[in-house]
CSV table of C-alpha atoms and ligand atoms in Angstrom, one decimal:
chain,number,residue,atom,x,y,z
A,1,UNK,CA,-38.0,-6.0,58.0
A,2,UNK,CA,-35.4,-8.7,58.6
A,3,UNK,CA,-34.5,-6.9,61.8
A,4,UNK,CA,-38.0,-7.2,63.2
A,5,UNK,CA,-38.0,-10.9,62.1
A,6,UNK,CA,-34.9,-11.5,64.2
A,7,UNK,CA,-36.5,-9.9,67.1
A,8,UNK,CA,-39.5,-12.0,66.7
A,9,UNK,CA,-37.3,-15.2,66.4
A,10,UNK,CA,-35.4,-14.4,69.6
A,11,UNK,CA,-38.5,-13.6,71.5
A,12,UNK,CA,-39.9,-16.8,70.4
A,13,UNK,CA,-36.8,-18.7,71.5
A,14,UNK,CA,-37.0,-16.9,74.9
A,15,UNK,CA,-40.6,-17.8,75.3
A,16,UNK,CA,-40.0,-21.5,74.4
A,17,UNK,CA,-37.2,-21.5,77.0
A,18,UNK,CA,-39.5,-20.1,79.5
A,19,UNK,CA,-42.0,-22.7,78.7
A,20,UNK,CA,-39.4,-25.5,79.1
A,21,UNK,CA,-38.5,-24.0,82.5
A,22,UNK,CA,-42.0,-23.9,83.8
A,23,UNK,CA,-42.6,-27.3,82.5
A,24,UNK,CA,-39.7,-28.6,84.4
A,25,UNK,CA,-41.0,-27.0,87.5
A,26,UNK,CA,-44.3,-28.6,86.9
A,27,UNK,CA,-42.6,-31.9,86.4
A,28,UNK,CA,-40.7,-31.7,89.7
A,29,UNK,CA,-43.9,-30.5,91.3
A,30,UNK,CA,-42.4,-28.2,93.9
A,31,UNK,CA,-40.8,-25.1,92.5
A,32,UNK,CA,-39.6,-24.1,96.0
A,33,UNK,CA,-37.1,-27.1,95.8
A,34,UNK,CA,-35.6,-25.6,92.7
A,35,UNK,CA,-35.0,-22.2,94.4
A,36,UNK,CA,-33.5,-23.9,97.4
A,37,UNK,CA,-31.0,-25.8,95.3
A,38,UNK,CA,-30.1,-22.7,93.4
A,39,UNK,CA,-29.6,-20.8,96.7
A,40,UNK,CA,-27.4,-23.5,98.0
A,41,UNK,CA,-25.3,-23.6,94.8
A,42,UNK,CA,-24.8,-19.8,94.9
A,43,UNK,CA,-23.7,-19.8,98.5
A,44,UNK,CA,-21.3,-22.6,98.0
A,45,UNK,CA,-19.8,-20.7,95.2
A,46,UNK,CA,-19.5,-17.7,97.4
A,47,UNK,CA,-17.8,-19.6,100.1
A,48,UNK,CA,-15.3,-21.2,97.7
A,49,UNK,CA,-14.1,-17.7,96.9
A,50,UNK,CA,-12.6,-17.5,100.3
A,51,UNK,CA,-11.6,-21.1,100.8
A,52,UNK,CA,-9.4,-21.3,97.6
A,53,UNK,CA,-6.2,-19.4,97.3
A,54,UNK,CA,-5.9,-16.9,94.6
A,55,UNK,CA,-3.2,-18.9,93.0
A,56,UNK,CA,-5.4,-21.9,92.6
A,57,UNK,CA,-8.0,-19.8,90.8
A,58,UNK,CA,-5.3,-18.4,88.7
A,59,UNK,CA,-4.0,-21.9,87.8
A,60,UNK,CA,-7.6,-23.0,87.0
A,61,UNK,CA,-8.1,-20.0,84.9
A,62,UNK,CA,-5.0,-20.7,82.8
A,63,UNK,CA,-5.8,-24.4,82.6
A,64,UNK,CA,-9.2,-23.5,81.3
A,65,UNK,CA,-7.6,-21.1,78.8
A,66,UNK,CA,-5.2,-23.8,77.6
A,67,UNK,CA,-8.2,-26.3,77.3
A,68,UNK,CA,-10.2,-23.6,75.3
A,69,UNK,CA,-7.3,-22.8,73.1
A,70,UNK,CA,-6.6,-26.4,72.4
A,71,UNK,CA,-10.3,-26.9,71.5
A,72,UNK,CA,-10.1,-23.9,69.2
A,73,UNK,CA,-6.8,-25.3,67.7
A,74,UNK,CA,-5.2,-21.9,68.2
A,75,UNK,CA,-1.9,-23.4,69.5
A,76,UNK,CA,1.0,-24.4,67.3
A,77,UNK,CA,3.1,-27.5,68.1
A,78,UNK,CA,6.8,-26.7,67.9
A,79,UNK,CA,10.2,-28.0,69.0
A,80,UNK,CA,12.6,-26.1,71.2
A,81,UNK,CA,16.0,-25.9,69.3
A,82,UNK,CA,17.8,-23.8,71.8
A,83,UNK,CA,17.5,-21.6,74.8
A,84,UNK,CA,18.9,-18.1,74.7
A,85,UNK,CA,18.8,-15.0,76.9
A,86,UNK,CA,16.0,-13.7,74.6
A,87,UNK,CA,13.9,-16.8,75.1
A,88,UNK,CA,13.2,-20.2,73.8
A,89,UNK,CA,13.9,-20.7,70.1
A,90,UNK,CA,11.1,-22.9,68.8
A,91,UNK,CA,10.8,-24.3,65.4
A,92,UNK,CA,7.4,-24.7,63.8
A,93,UNK,CA,6.6,-25.3,60.2
A,94,UNK,CA,10.1,-24.5,59.1
A,95,UNK,CA,10.0,-21.1,60.9
A,96,UNK,CA,11.8,-20.0,64.1
A,97,UNK,CA,9.8,-18.3,66.9
A,98,UNK,CA,11.1,-16.7,70.1
A,99,UNK,CA,9.0,-18.0,72.9
A,100,UNK,CA,8.3,-17.2,76.5
A,101,UNK,CA,6.8,-19.1,79.4
A,102,UNK,CA,3.3,-18.5,80.7
A,103,UNK,CA,2.8,-17.8,84.3
A,104,UNK,CA,1.7,-21.3,85.2
A,105,UNK,CA,4.8,-22.9,83.7
A,106,UNK,CA,7.0,-20.3,85.2
A,107,UNK,CA,5.7,-21.3,88.7
A,108,UNK,CA,6.5,-25.0,87.8
A,109,UNK,CA,10.0,-23.9,86.8
A,110,UNK,CA,10.9,-23.1,90.4
A,111,UNK,CA,9.8,-26.6,91.4
A,112,UNK,CA,11.7,-28.6,88.7
A,113,UNK,CA,14.7,-26.9,87.1
A,114,UNK,CA,14.5,-27.2,83.4
A,115,UNK,CA,10.8,-27.1,82.9
A,116,UNK,CA,11.6,-26.5,79.3
A,117,UNK,CA,14.7,-28.0,77.7
A,118,UNK,CA,16.3,-28.3,74.2
A,119,UNK,CA,14.3,-30.9,72.3
A,120,UNK,CA,11.1,-30.4,74.1
A,121,UNK,CA,7.9,-30.5,72.1
A,122,UNK,CA,5.7,-27.5,73.1
A,123,UNK,CA,2.3,-26.1,72.4
A,124,UNK,CA,2.6,-22.3,72.0
A,125,UNK,CA,0.3,-19.4,71.2
A,126,UNK,CA,1.5,-17.4,68.2
A,127,UNK,CA,2.0,-13.7,68.8
A,128,UNK,CA,2.9,-11.0,66.3
A,129,UNK,CA,6.5,-10.8,65.1
A,130,UNK,CA,7.3,-14.5,65.3
A,131,UNK,CA,7.0,-14.6,69.0
A,132,UNK,CA,4.9,-16.9,71.1
A,133,UNK,CA,3.9,-18.0,74.6
A,134,UNK,CA,4.7,-21.5,75.5
A,135,UNK,CA,1.5,-22.9,77.1
A,136,UNK,CA,2.3,-26.6,77.5
A,137,UNK,CA,5.3,-28.9,77.4
A,138,UNK,CA,4.7,-32.4,76.1
A,139,UNK,CA,5.7,-35.4,78.1
A,140,UNK,CA,9.3,-36.4,77.3
A,141,UNK,CA,10.0,-39.7,75.5
A,142,UNK,CA,13.7,-39.7,76.4
A,143,UNK,CA,16.0,-37.7,78.6
A,144,UNK,CA,19.7,-37.0,77.9
A,145,UNK,CA,21.5,-36.1,81.0
A,146,UNK,CA,25.0,-35.6,82.2
A,147,UNK,CA,26.8,-37.1,85.1
A,148,UNK,CA,30.6,-37.0,85.4
A,149,UNK,CA,31.0,-40.1,87.4
A,150,UNK,CA,29.1,-43.1,88.9
A,151,UNK,CA,28.8,-41.5,92.4
A,152,UNK,CA,27.3,-38.3,91.3
A,153,UNK,CA,23.6,-39.0,91.4
A,154,UNK,CA,22.1,-35.7,90.4
A,155,UNK,CA,21.0,-35.7,86.8
A,156,UNK,CA,21.9,-32.7,84.7
A,157,UNK,CA,19.5,-32.4,82.0
A,158,UNK,CA,20.9,-31.7,78.5
A,159,UNK,CA,18.1,-32.4,76.1
A,160,UNK,CA,14.8,-34.2,75.6
A,161,UNK,CA,13.3,-36.5,73.0
A,162,UNK,CA,16.5,-37.5,71.4
A,163,UNK,CA,16.0,-40.7,69.4
A,164,UNK,CA,19.5,-42.0,69.2
A,165,UNK,CA,23.1,-41.8,70.7
A,166,UNK,CA,25.8,-42.0,68.1
A,167,UNK,CA,28.5,-43.6,70.3
A,168,UNK,CA,31.7,-42.4,68.7
A,169,UNK,CA,35.0,-44.3,69.3
A,170,UNK,CA,38.1,-44.6,67.3
A,171,UNK,CA,40.8,-47.1,66.4
A,172,UNK,CA,44.5,-46.5,67.3
A,173,UNK,CA,44.2,-43.0,68.9
A,174,UNK,CA,42.4,-43.4,71.2
A,175,UNK,CA,42.5,-47.1,70.8
A,176,UNK,CA,39.3,-49.2,70.7
A,177,UNK,CA,37.8,-50.0,74.1
A,178,UNK,CA,34.8,-52.3,73.8
A,179,UNK,CA,33.9,-52.1,77.5
A,180,UNK,CA,33.5,-48.3,77.1
A,181,UNK,CA,31.1,-48.8,74.1
A,182,UNK,CA,29.0,-51.2,76.2
A,183,UNK,CA,28.7,-48.6,79.0
A,184,UNK,CA,27.5,-46.0,76.5
A,185,UNK,CA,25.0,-48.5,75.2
A,186,UNK,CA,23.5,-49.0,78.6
A,187,UNK,CA,23.4,-45.3,79.3
A,188,UNK,CA,21.7,-44.7,76.0
A,189,UNK,CA,19.1,-47.4,76.5
A,190,UNK,CA,18.5,-46.4,80.1
A,191,UNK,CA,17.7,-42.9,78.9
A,192,UNK,CA,15.3,-44.2,76.2
A,193,UNK,CA,17.5,-43.7,73.3
A,194,UNK,CA,18.7,-46.2,70.7
A,195,UNK,CA,22.4,-46.8,70.5
A,196,UNK,CA,24.4,-46.5,67.2
A,197,UNK,CA,28.1,-47.3,67.2
A,198,UNK,CA,30.5,-45.1,65.1
A,199,UNK,CA,34.0,-46.4,64.8
A,200,UNK,CA,36.1,-43.5,63.4
A,201,UNK,CA,39.7,-43.1,62.2
A,202,UNK,CA,39.7,-46.3,60.2
A,203,UNK,CA,42.2,-44.6,57.9
A,204,UNK,CA,44.8,-45.2,60.6
A,205,UNK,CA,44.5,-48.9,60.0
A,206,UNK,CA,46.3,-48.4,56.7
A,207,UNK,CA,48.6,-45.6,57.8
A,208,UNK,CA,52.3,-46.2,57.5
A,209,UNK,CA,52.8,-43.8,60.4
A,210,UNK,CA,51.2,-46.4,62.7
A,211,UNK,CA,53.3,-49.4,63.9
A,212,UNK,CA,52.2,-52.5,62.1
A,213,UNK,CA,51.6,-54.6,65.2
A,214,UNK,CA,49.3,-51.8,66.5
A,215,UNK,CA,47.3,-51.8,63.2
A,216,UNK,CA,47.1,-55.5,63.3
A,217,UNK,CA,45.9,-55.7,66.9
A,218,UNK,CA,43.4,-52.9,66.3
A,219,UNK,CA,42.1,-54.5,63.1
A,220,UNK,CA,41.5,-57.8,65.0
A,221,UNK,CA,39.7,-56.1,67.8
A,222,UNK,CA,37.6,-54.2,65.2
A,223,UNK,CA,36.6,-57.5,63.5
A,224,UNK,CA,35.5,-59.0,66.9
A,225,UNK,CA,33.5,-55.8,67.6
A,226,UNK,CA,31.7,-56.0,64.2
A,227,UNK,CA,30.8,-59.7,65.0
A,228,UNK,CA,29.7,-59.0,68.6
A,229,UNK,CA,27.5,-56.0,67.8
A,230,UNK,CA,26.0,-57.8,64.8
A,231,UNK,CA,24.9,-60.5,67.2
A,232,UNK,CA,23.7,-57.9,69.7
A,233,UNK,CA,21.8,-56.2,66.8
A,234,UNK,CA,23.3,-52.8,67.4
A,235,UNK,CA,24.2,-50.9,64.2
A,236,UNK,CA,27.9,-50.1,63.6
A,237,UNK,CA,29.3,-47.8,61.1
A,238,UNK,CA,33.0,-47.5,60.1
A,239,UNK,CA,34.2,-44.0,59.4
A,240,UNK,CA,37.0,-41.8,58.6
A,241,UNK,CA,36.4,-38.1,59.1
A,242,UNK,CA,39.8,-37.5,57.8
A,243,UNK,CA,39.2,-39.3,54.5
A,244,UNK,CA,35.4,-38.7,54.4
A,245,UNK,CA,34.5,-42.3,54.2
A,246,UNK,CA,31.4,-43.7,55.7
A,247,UNK,CA,29.7,-40.4,55.8
A,248,UNK,CA,26.8,-41.4,53.6
A,249,UNK,CA,26.1,-44.3,55.8
A,250,UNK,CA,26.1,-41.9,58.8
A,251,UNK,CA,23.7,-39.5,57.1
A,252,UNK,CA,21.4,-42.5,56.4
A,253,UNK,CA,21.1,-43.4,60.1
A,254,UNK,CA,20.7,-39.8,61.1
A,255,UNK,CA,18.0,-39.0,58.5
A,256,UNK,CA,14.8,-37.8,60.1
A,257,UNK,CA,15.9,-38.6,63.6
A,258,UNK,CA,17.2,-36.5,66.5
A,259,UNK,CA,20.8,-37.5,67.3
A,260,UNK,CA,23.5,-36.8,69.8
A,261,UNK,CA,27.1,-37.6,69.4
A,262,UNK,CA,28.7,-39.1,72.5
A,263,UNK,CA,32.0,-40.8,73.3
A,264,UNK,CA,35.6,-40.4,74.5
A,265,UNK,CA,37.2,-37.2,73.7
A,266,UNK,CA,39.6,-37.2,70.7
A,267,UNK,CA,37.5,-39.8,68.9
A,268,UNK,CA,36.5,-37.3,66.2
A,269,UNK,CA,33.0,-36.3,67.3
A,270,UNK,CA,33.5,-32.6,66.4
A,271,UNK,CA,35.0,-33.6,63.1
A,272,UNK,CA,31.9,-35.7,62.3
A,273,UNK,CA,29.5,-33.1,63.6
A,274,UNK,CA,31.1,-30.6,61.2
A,275,UNK,CA,30.7,-33.1,58.4
A,276,UNK,CA,27.0,-33.6,58.8
A,277,UNK,CA,25.9,-30.1,60.0
A,278,UNK,CA,28.4,-27.7,58.2
A,279,UNK,CA,29.1,-26.1,61.4
A,280,UNK,CA,32.6,-25.1,62.3
A,281,UNK,CA,33.3,-26.6,65.7
A,282,UNK,CA,36.9,-26.5,66.7
A,283,UNK,CA,38.6,-29.8,66.2
A,284,UNK,CA,41.4,-31.3,68.3
A,285,UNK,CA,41.4,-28.8,71.1
A,286,UNK,CA,40.9,-31.5,73.7
A,287,UNK,CA,41.9,-29.5,76.7
A,288,UNK,CA,39.4,-26.7,75.9
A,289,UNK,CA,36.6,-29.1,75.0
A,290,UNK,CA,36.7,-31.3,78.1
A,291,UNK,CA,36.5,-30.7,81.8
A,292,UNK,CA,35.4,-27.2,82.5
A,293,UNK,CA,36.0,-26.1,78.9
A,294,UNK,CA,33.8,-23.9,76.8
A,295,UNK,CA,31.4,-26.8,75.8
A,296,UNK,CA,30.3,-27.5,79.3
A,297,UNK,CA,29.2,-23.9,79.8
A,298,UNK,CA,27.7,-22.9,76.4
A,299,UNK,CA,24.2,-24.2,75.9
A,300,UNK,CA,23.4,-26.9,73.5
A,301,UNK,CA,21.5,-26.4,70.2
A,302,UNK,CA,19.5,-28.8,68.2
A,303,UNK,CA,20.7,-28.2,64.7
A,304,UNK,CA,18.4,-28.9,61.7
A,305,UNK,CA,20.2,-31.2,59.1
A,306,UNK,CA,19.9,-30.4,55.4
A,307,UNK,CA,19.1,-34.0,54.6
A,308,UNK,CA,16.5,-34.2,57.3
A,309,UNK,CA,16.7,-34.6,61.0
A,310,UNK,CA,18.3,-32.8,64.0
A,311,UNK,CA,21.6,-33.1,65.8
A,312,UNK,CA,22.8,-31.8,69.1
A,313,UNK,CA,25.8,-29.6,68.4
A,314,UNK,CA,27.8,-30.5,71.5
A,315,UNK,CA,30.6,-33.1,71.4
A,316,UNK,CA,31.3,-32.4,75.0
A,317,UNK,CA,29.0,-35.2,76.4
A,318,UNK,CA,31.7,-37.6,77.4
A,319,UNK,CA,29.8,-39.8,79.7
A,320,UNK,CA,26.4,-40.4,81.2
A,321,UNK,CA,26.3,-41.9,84.6
A,322,UNK,CA,24.9,-45.4,85.0
A,323,UNK,CA,22.9,-45.2,88.2
A,324,UNK,CA,22.0,-48.0,90.6
A,325,UNK,CA,21.9,-50.9,88.2
A,326,UNK,CA,20.9,-54.2,89.7
A,327,UNK,CA,22.7,-57.3,88.5
A,328,UNK,CA,19.5,-58.5,86.8
A,329,UNK,CA,19.2,-55.2,85.1
A,330,UNK,CA,22.7,-55.3,83.9
A,331,UNK,CA,22.3,-58.7,82.2
A,332,UNK,CA,19.0,-57.5,80.6
A,333,UNK,CA,21.1,-55.0,78.6
A,334,UNK,CA,23.1,-57.9,77.1
A,335,UNK,CA,20.1,-59.6,75.4
A,336,UNK,CA,22.2,-62.0,73.4
A,337,UNK,CA,23.9,-63.1,76.6
A,338,UNK,CA,20.8,-63.3,78.7
A,339,UNK,CA,19.2,-65.6,76.2
A,340,UNK,CA,21.3,-68.5,77.6
A,341,UNK,CA,20.4,-67.9,81.3
A,342,UNK,CA,17.3,-70.2,81.4
A,343,UNK,CA,19.5,-73.2,82.1
A,344,UNK,CA,21.6,-71.8,84.9
A,345,UNK,CA,21.4,-73.9,88.0
A,346,UNK,CA,20.6,-71.1,90.4
A,347,UNK,CA,17.8,-68.6,89.8
A,348,UNK,CA,20.0,-65.7,91.1
A,349,UNK,CA,23.0,-66.8,89.2
A,350,UNK,CA,25.3,-63.8,88.5
A,351,UNK,CA,26.9,-65.7,85.6
A,352,UNK,CA,30.4,-64.7,86.7
A,353,UNK,CA,31.8,-67.6,88.6
A,354,UNK,CA,29.0,-70.1,89.4
A,355,UNK,CA,29.2,-73.8,88.6
A,356,UNK,CA,26.6,-75.0,86.2
A,357,UNK,CA,26.1,-71.5,84.7
A,358,UNK,CA,24.7,-71.8,81.2
A,359,UNK,CA,26.1,-68.5,80.3
A,360,UNK,CA,29.6,-69.5,81.1
A,361,UNK,CA,29.1,-72.7,79.2
A,362,UNK,CA,27.9,-70.8,76.1
A,363,UNK,CA,30.8,-68.4,76.4
A,364,UNK,CA,33.2,-71.3,76.6
A,365,UNK,CA,31.7,-72.9,73.5
A,366,UNK,CA,32.2,-69.6,71.6
A,367,UNK,CA,28.4,-68.8,71.5
A,368,UNK,CA,28.9,-65.6,73.3
A,369,UNK,CA,31.3,-62.8,72.1
A,370,UNK,CA,34.3,-62.7,74.5
A,371,UNK,CA,34.3,-58.9,74.4
A,372,UNK,CA,30.7,-58.6,75.4
A,373,UNK,CA,31.1,-61.2,78.2
A,374,UNK,CA,34.1,-59.3,79.5
A,375,UNK,CA,32.1,-56.1,79.5
A,376,UNK,CA,29.3,-57.8,81.4
A,377,UNK,CA,31.7,-59.2,84.1
A,378,UNK,CA,33.5,-55.8,84.5
A,379,UNK,CA,30.1,-54.0,84.9
A,380,UNK,CA,29.0,-56.5,87.6
A,381,UNK,CA,32.3,-55.9,89.4
A,382,UNK,CA,32.0,-52.1,89.1
A,383,UNK,CA,28.5,-52.2,90.6
A,384,UNK,CA,29.6,-54.4,93.5
A,385,UNK,CA,32.4,-52.1,94.4
A,386,UNK,CA,30.1,-49.1,94.0
A,387,UNK,CA,27.7,-50.8,96.5
A,388,UNK,CA,30.5,-51.6,99.0
A,389,UNK,CA,31.5,-48.0,99.0
A,390,UNK,CA,28.2,-46.7,100.0
B,1,GDP,P1,36.4,-35.0,69.7
B,1,GDP,O1,37.2,-34.7,70.9
B,1,GDP,O2,35.7,-36.4,69.8
B,1,GDP,O3,35.3,-33.9,69.3
B,1,GDP,O4,37.4,-35.2,68.4
B,1,GDP,P2,37.9,-34.1,67.3
B,1,GDP,O5,36.8,-34.1,66.2
B,1,GDP,O6,38.2,-32.9,68.0
B,1,GDP,O7,39.1,-34.9,66.8
B,1,GDP,C1,40.3,-35.1,67.6
B,1,GDP,C2,41.5,-35.3,66.7
B,1,GDP,O8,41.4,-36.4,65.8
B,1,GDP,C3,41.7,-34.1,65.8
B,1,GDP,O9,43.1,-33.8,65.7
B,1,GDP,C4,41.2,-34.6,64.5
B,1,GDP,O10,41.9,-33.9,63.4
B,1,GDP,C5,41.6,-36.1,64.5
B,1,GDP,N1,40.6,-36.8,63.7
B,1,GDP,C6,39.3,-36.8,63.7
B,1,GDP,N2,38.8,-37.7,62.8
B,1,GDP,C7,39.8,-38.4,62.3
B,1,GDP,C8,39.9,-39.4,61.4
B,1,GDP,O11,39.0,-40.0,60.8
B,1,GDP,N3,41.2,-39.9,61.1
B,1,GDP,C9,42.3,-39.4,61.7
B,1,GDP,N4,43.5,-39.9,61.4
B,1,GDP,N5,42.2,-38.3,62.6
B,1,GDP,C10,41.0,-37.9,62.8
B,2,ZN,ZN1,24.5,-68.3,85.1
């Protein structure tokens, strides 16, 4: 009974469609027009089969598939934590999935190396057994890359979407070098990441083993740094990985963020990473960790932190290159210095030697931190030498 009702319904639907069609034809008057248009459409479709390459069609098919899947919300949004020989390890909803690339992405891979990198947010199709197909890689908000010196222009991608760089330096050994901190700050900001300064080994400022004049000199410099970076509005944390002091403050800034440790070797990055991640990175083996040591060859992982957030497990990122900075760009990275530049006499003042330079005047009146100003001047000089060499 219900079966025949269904049939009746569908036949009714068909007939009403037919009515609509014929009404349309009546409306347009000439039904031959409609047939002509349809013939044209079909033959165009036919020709396109030969004009377009198979690859294009294939891409289109996959793109449509992606769009369909997105509409049907069948895709999961995860984050790549590491890359292994088995595949991409993607975290989604607290679970780990081993994922592979779909054909379209694979093709792109040959054009840009690193189509997927650690830290990428990806859309993937869940398969059985905690596996998946990566269908799309989201646009990156920040890029962490490695360059060993200023002249090497090629970027080597390390990770994407990292929120902050924990610029790790130490007092006494190695001694505090503010100009180095400033270079890391610029590199971080240029890469789209926020800088945080960690000053480690503060226990050495009270150690009897360190000569008193060294402690005294380092303590003074440390105080100057604290004042300078407060003015520049860059967070600074004092730590001792040896004594475990400052760790709570470190965990606070790392909470719910993705962080990378960066800085001079020997400053205590591995020791601090071990503290926050409970990993067991080797500490103090400077020779092995730097240069062509193990950390440059092993791949990076993004490690989930038990207090929330993620952290790159590699302390080997000693430097990022600073590429092609113009003088205007350099000063823009020193916001609290640039602030004074409005009253400089020359519009293209470099603020290094000019008469009637408002920045030099502010510096002389003590309104600008001497360590920040020295960093600024040294960067301008480095860039000028760099340009001369090319
Ligand atoms: P990395 O090269 O930056 O990864 O530094 P490491 O974590 O390997 O540390 C280098 C050396 O400094 C090791 O011998 C550590 O034991 C030592 N070290 C690390 N943190 C501290 C600290 O807070 N105080 C002191 N006195 N030594 C430390
Ligand atoms: Zn000036």
